[in-house]
Amino acid sequence: MSNALPQAVDYPFRDQHQQHCQNAEVGAEQLLVAFSSAAPAWAVTLMAWRNRLAARFGLKTGPMQQAGTLSLQPGSHIGMFRIMHLGPQLAVLGEDDRHLDFRILLSVSPEAGGSRLQVETWVRPHHWGGWLYLALVMPVHWLLSKLMLRTMAQRLGKSGPDA
């Protein structure tokens, strides 16, 4: 498997959220576009604070940008998230930094009455600082992942209950 497609065993932290979407015609590119604009305003503000603090420690930063203004191809960025893989039903975003490596897997699969959208986050901390960072952001990450997925499903088609 290529470096763009991560191996689960290499990432000790993984979480996953799923959501039904009534649109059966969703592909990975549409997921990227929806993802790029799904963060609520409070999360964008928190990311700006995170970026100011992270820059002081030499960590990577970047604003969230809407995917409609970017080239959606491997190697391009949606804010601080590099597109590592883009297939018909799977997009992998990620970045490798000093404290940790992370991957966001956005996938879609057909199901009765529409599509199943899934967001997975995989993290590989490099040292205690990476584990500390992960522990600090985890409560917000978990909430934000669920909210963004729900927003993505609503924008891509009427959504059903969270799985």
PDB file of C-alpha atoms in Angstrom, residues 3-160:
ATOM      1  CA  ASN A   3       2.279   6.074   1.771  1.00  0.00           C
ATOM      2  CA  ALA A   4      -0.906   8.011   0.893  1.00  0.00           C
ATOM      3  CA  LEU A   5      -3.074   5.072   1.981  1.00  0.00           C
ATOM      4  CA  PRO A   6      -2.280   4.518   5.644  1.00  0.00           C
ATOM      5  CA  GLN A   7      -2.099   1.175   7.401  1.00  0.00           C
ATOM      6  CA  ALA A   8      -4.322   1.105  10.489  1.00  0.00           C
ATOM      7  CA  VAL A   9      -1.686  -0.747  12.500  1.00  0.00           C
ATOM      8  CA  ASP A  10       0.692   2.230  12.111  1.00  0.00           C
ATOM      9  CA  TYR A  11      -1.682   4.661  13.875  1.00  0.00           C
ATOM     10  CA  PRO A  12      -2.332   3.883  17.565  1.00  0.00           C
ATOM     11  CA  PHE A  13      -5.219   6.379  17.806  1.00  0.00           C
ATOM     12  CA  ARG A  14      -8.194   5.975  15.485  1.00  0.00           C
ATOM     13  CA  ASP A  15     -11.775   7.178  15.620  1.00  0.00           C
ATOM     14  CA  GLN A  16     -14.672   6.931  13.212  1.00  0.00           C
ATOM     15  CA  HIS A  17     -18.043   8.590  12.664  1.00  0.00           C
ATOM     16  CA  GLN A  18     -20.713   7.669  10.113  1.00  0.00           C
ATOM     17  CA  GLN A  19     -23.769   9.451   8.780  1.00  0.00           C
ATOM     18  CA  HIS A  20     -26.499   8.518   6.310  1.00  0.00           C
ATOM     19  CA  CYS A  21     -26.961  10.860   3.350  1.00  0.00           C
ATOM     20  CA  GLN A  22     -30.011  10.546   1.092  1.00  0.00           C
ATOM     21  CA  ASN A  23     -27.974  11.524  -1.970  1.00  0.00           C
ATOM     22  CA  ALA A  24     -26.809   8.321  -3.705  1.00  0.00           C
ATOM     23  CA  GLU A  25     -24.520  10.195  -6.110  1.00  0.00           C
ATOM     24  CA  VAL A  26     -21.863  11.390  -3.653  1.00  0.00           C
ATOM     25  CA  GLY A  27     -18.191  10.843  -4.473  1.00  0.00           C
ATOM     26  CA  ALA A  28     -14.931  11.611  -2.689  1.00  0.00           C
ATOM     27  CA  GLU A  29     -14.458  14.937  -4.475  1.00  0.00           C
ATOM     28  CA  GLN A  30     -17.858  16.162  -3.242  1.00  0.00           C
ATOM     29  CA  LEU A  31     -16.875  15.031   0.260  1.00  0.00           C
ATOM     30  CA  LEU A  32     -13.745  17.197   0.076  1.00  0.00           C
ATOM     31  CA  VAL A  33     -15.747  20.231  -1.019  1.00  0.00           C
ATOM     32  CA  ALA A  34     -18.281  19.677   1.772  1.00  0.00           C
ATOM     33  CA  PHE A  35     -15.497  19.052   4.332  1.00  0.00           C
ATOM     34  CA  SER A  36     -13.713  22.284   3.418  1.00  0.00           C
ATOM     35  CA  SER A  37     -16.683  24.426   4.440  1.00  0.00           C
ATOM     36  CA  ALA A  38     -18.278  22.313   7.202  1.00  0.00           C
ATOM     37  CA  ALA A  39     -16.400  23.736  10.204  1.00  0.00           C
ATOM     38  CA  PRO A  40     -18.583  26.008  12.361  1.00  0.00           C
ATOM     39  CA  ALA A  41     -17.378  29.557  13.007  1.00  0.00           C
ATOM     40  CA  TRP A  42     -16.307  28.735  16.583  1.00  0.00           C
ATOM     41  CA  ALA A  43     -14.044  25.950  15.266  1.00  0.00           C
ATOM     42  CA  VAL A  44     -12.435  28.285  12.733  1.00  0.00           C
ATOM     43  CA  THR A  45     -11.714  30.680  15.609  1.00  0.00           C
ATOM     44  CA  LEU A  46     -10.247  27.845  17.717  1.00  0.00           C
ATOM     45  CA  MET A  47      -8.041  26.789  14.768  1.00  0.00           C
ATOM     46  CA  ALA A  48      -6.749  30.360  14.464  1.00  0.00           C
ATOM     47  CA  TRP A  49      -5.805  30.301  18.174  1.00  0.00           C
ATOM     48  CA  ARG A  50      -4.270  26.845  17.752  1.00  0.00           C
ATOM     49  CA  ASN A  51      -2.221  28.071  14.797  1.00  0.00           C
ATOM     50  CA  ARG A  52      -0.860  31.066  16.723  1.00  0.00           C
ATOM     51  CA  LEU A  53       0.171  28.834  19.616  1.00  0.00           C
ATOM     52  CA  ALA A  54       1.480  25.989  17.407  1.00  0.00           C
ATOM     53  CA  ALA A  55       3.629  28.389  15.363  1.00  0.00           C
ATOM     54  CA  ARG A  56       5.516  29.300  18.549  1.00  0.00           C
ATOM     55  CA  PHE A  57       6.487  25.627  18.882  1.00  0.00           C
ATOM     56  CA  GLY A  58       7.489  25.299  15.235  1.00  0.00           C
ATOM     57  CA  LEU A  59       4.472  23.162  14.305  1.00  0.00           C
ATOM     58  CA  LYS A  60       2.663  23.343  10.972  1.00  0.00           C
ATOM     59  CA  THR A  61      -0.248  25.754  10.654  1.00  0.00           C
ATOM     60  CA  GLY A  62      -2.690  26.832   7.988  1.00  0.00           C
ATOM     61  CA  PRO A  63      -6.167  28.303   7.609  1.00  0.00           C
ATOM     62  CA  MET A  64      -9.172  26.296   6.453  1.00  0.00           C
ATOM     63  CA  GLN A  65      -9.935  27.188   2.853  1.00  0.00           C
ATOM     64  CA  GLN A  66     -12.922  26.200   0.814  1.00  0.00           C
ATOM     65  CA  ALA A  67     -12.142  23.438  -1.645  1.00  0.00           C
ATOM     66  CA  GLY A  68     -14.084  25.129  -4.440  1.00  0.00           C
ATOM     67  CA  THR A  69     -11.218  27.616  -4.781  1.00  0.00           C
ATOM     68  CA  LEU A  70      -8.513  24.949  -4.964  1.00  0.00           C
ATOM     69  CA  SER A  71      -7.290  22.244  -7.248  1.00  0.00           C
ATOM     70  CA  LEU A  72      -8.567  18.973  -5.811  1.00  0.00           C
ATOM     71  CA  GLN A  73      -5.711  16.628  -6.553  1.00  0.00           C
ATOM     72  CA  PRO A  74      -3.118  14.748  -4.506  1.00  0.00           C
ATOM     73  CA  GLY A  75      -0.449  17.131  -3.221  1.00  0.00           C
ATOM     74  CA  SER A  76      -2.688  20.208  -3.065  1.00  0.00           C
ATOM     75  CA  HIS A  77      -3.937  21.597   0.242  1.00  0.00           C
ATOM     76  CA  ILE A  78      -7.242  22.417   1.850  1.00  0.00           C
ATOM     77  CA  GLY A  79      -5.887  24.758   4.492  1.00  0.00           C
ATOM     78  CA  MET A  80      -3.351  22.810   6.534  1.00  0.00           C
ATOM     79  CA  PHE A  81      -4.641  19.479   5.229  1.00  0.00           C
ATOM     80  CA  ARG A  82      -2.726  18.005   2.300  1.00  0.00           C
ATOM     81  CA  ILE A  83      -4.687  15.801  -0.082  1.00  0.00           C
ATOM     82  CA  MET A  84      -2.738  12.552  -0.009  1.00  0.00           C
ATOM     83  CA  HIS A  85      -5.117  10.371  -2.014  1.00  0.00           C
ATOM     84  CA  LEU A  86      -8.252  11.025  -4.049  1.00  0.00           C
ATOM     85  CA  GLY A  87     -10.201   8.102  -5.430  1.00  0.00           C
ATOM     86  CA  PRO A  88     -13.831   7.693  -6.462  1.00  0.00           C
ATOM     87  CA  GLN A  89     -15.068   6.853  -2.946  1.00  0.00           C
ATOM     88  CA  LEU A  90     -12.096   7.719  -0.701  1.00  0.00           C
ATOM     89  CA  ALA A  91     -10.154  10.886   0.006  1.00  0.00           C
ATOM     90  CA  VAL A  92      -7.216  10.882   2.416  1.00  0.00           C
ATOM     91  CA  LEU A  93      -6.038  14.149   3.952  1.00  0.00           C
ATOM     92  CA  GLY A  94      -3.121  14.438   6.302  1.00  0.00           C
ATOM     93  CA  GLU A  95       0.118  15.906   7.416  1.00  0.00           C
ATOM     94  CA  ASP A  96       3.287  14.757   9.094  1.00  0.00           C
ATOM     95  CA  ASP A  97       4.718  17.026  11.762  1.00  0.00           C
ATOM     96  CA  ARG A  98       7.328  16.870  14.522  1.00  0.00           C
ATOM     97  CA  HIS A  99       4.878  15.882  17.259  1.00  0.00           C
ATOM     98  CA  LEU A 100       2.533  13.589  15.314  1.00  0.00           C
ATOM     99  CA  ASP A 101       1.311  12.375  11.938  1.00  0.00           C
ATOM    100  CA  PHE A 102      -2.392  12.341  11.189  1.00  0.00           C
ATOM    101  CA  ARG A 103      -4.691  11.145   8.463  1.00  0.00           C
ATOM    102  CA  ILE A 104      -8.336  12.013   7.838  1.00  0.00           C
ATOM    103  CA  LEU A 105     -10.105   9.425   5.704  1.00  0.00           C
ATOM    104  CA  LEU A 106     -13.307  10.639   4.066  1.00  0.00           C
ATOM    105  CA  SER A 107     -15.222   7.829   2.413  1.00  0.00           C
ATOM    106  CA  VAL A 108     -18.609   7.151   0.906  1.00  0.00           C
ATOM    107  CA  SER A 109     -20.365   3.890   0.147  1.00  0.00           C
ATOM    108  CA  PRO A 110     -23.777   3.127  -1.324  1.00  0.00           C
ATOM    109  CA  GLU A 111     -26.550   1.997   0.984  1.00  0.00           C
ATOM    110  CA  ALA A 112     -30.317   1.706   0.764  1.00  0.00           C
ATOM    111  CA  GLY A 113     -31.875   5.114   0.262  1.00  0.00           C
ATOM    112  CA  GLY A 114     -28.628   6.992  -0.382  1.00  0.00           C
ATOM    113  CA  SER A 115     -25.043   6.841   0.807  1.00  0.00           C
ATOM    114  CA  ARG A 116     -23.088   6.159   3.994  1.00  0.00           C
ATOM    115  CA  LEU A 117     -20.568   8.932   4.704  1.00  0.00           C
ATOM    116  CA  GLN A 118     -17.678   8.104   6.999  1.00  0.00           C
ATOM    117  CA  VAL A 119     -14.948  10.217   8.576  1.00  0.00           C
ATOM    118  CA  GLU A 120     -12.016   8.486  10.259  1.00  0.00           C
ATOM    119  CA  THR A 121      -9.131  10.188  12.009  1.00  0.00           C
ATOM    120  CA  TRP A 122      -5.887   8.276  12.501  1.00  0.00           C
ATOM    121  CA  VAL A 123      -3.048   9.723  14.603  1.00  0.00           C
ATOM    122  CA  ARG A 124       0.514   8.536  15.208  1.00  0.00           C
ATOM    123  CA  PRO A 125       2.151  10.569  18.017  1.00  0.00           C
ATOM    124  CA  HIS A 126       5.968  10.621  17.873  1.00  0.00           C
ATOM    125  CA  HIS A 127       6.698  11.321  21.552  1.00  0.00           C
ATOM    126  CA  TRP A 128       5.064  12.417  24.798  1.00  0.00           C
ATOM    127  CA  GLY A 129       4.419  15.888  23.332  1.00  0.00           C
ATOM    128  CA  GLY A 130       2.316  14.362  20.558  1.00  0.00           C
ATOM    129  CA  TRP A 131       0.329  12.311  23.074  1.00  0.00           C
ATOM    130  CA  LEU A 132      -0.192  15.425  25.223  1.00  0.00           C
ATOM    131  CA  TYR A 133      -1.367  17.431  22.207  1.00  0.00           C
ATOM    132  CA  LEU A 134      -3.760  14.615  21.259  1.00  0.00           C
ATOM    133  CA  ALA A 135      -5.173  14.490  24.799  1.00  0.00           C
ATOM    134  CA  LEU A 136      -5.731  18.259  24.806  1.00  0.00           C
ATOM    135  CA  VAL A 137      -7.548  18.413  21.457  1.00  0.00           C
ATOM    136  CA  MET A 138      -9.497  15.139  21.775  1.00  0.00           C
ATOM    137  CA  PRO A 139     -12.698  16.495  23.387  1.00  0.00           C
ATOM    138  CA  VAL A 140     -13.013  19.215  20.744  1.00  0.00           C
ATOM    139  CA  HIS A 141     -11.949  16.861  17.950  1.00  0.00           C
ATOM    140  CA  TRP A 142     -14.629  14.327  18.803  1.00  0.00           C
ATOM    141  CA  LEU A 143     -17.406  16.945  18.887  1.00  0.00           C
ATOM    142  CA  LEU A 144     -16.141  18.746  15.807  1.00  0.00           C
ATOM    143  CA  SER A 145     -15.864  15.514  13.771  1.00  0.00           C
ATOM    144  CA  LYS A 146     -19.487  14.650  14.481  1.00  0.00           C
ATOM    145  CA  LEU A 147     -20.745  18.181  13.780  1.00  0.00           C
ATOM    146  CA  MET A 148     -18.782  18.494  10.548  1.00  0.00           C
ATOM    147  CA  LEU A 149     -19.974  15.110   9.300  1.00  0.00           C
ATOM    148  CA  ARG A 150     -23.588  16.045  10.002  1.00  0.00           C
ATOM    149  CA  THR A 151     -23.118  19.349   8.157  1.00  0.00           C
ATOM    150  CA  MET A 152     -21.476  17.548   5.227  1.00  0.00           C
ATOM    151  CA  ALA A 153     -24.405  15.116   4.979  1.00  0.00           C
ATOM    152  CA  GLN A 154     -26.927  17.970   5.093  1.00  0.00           C
ATOM    153  CA  ARG A 155     -25.135  19.854   2.328  1.00  0.00           C
ATOM    154  CA  LEU A 156     -24.770  16.780   0.149  1.00  0.00           C
ATOM    155  CA  GLY A 157     -28.375  15.640   0.650  1.00  0.00           C
ATOM    156  CA  LYS A 158     -30.875  15.296   3.423  1.00  0.00           C
ATOM    157  CA  SER A 159     -29.338  13.298   6.274  1.00  0.00           C
ATOM    158  CA  GLY A 160     -30.703  10.652   8.570  1.00  0.00           C
TER     159      GLY A 160
END
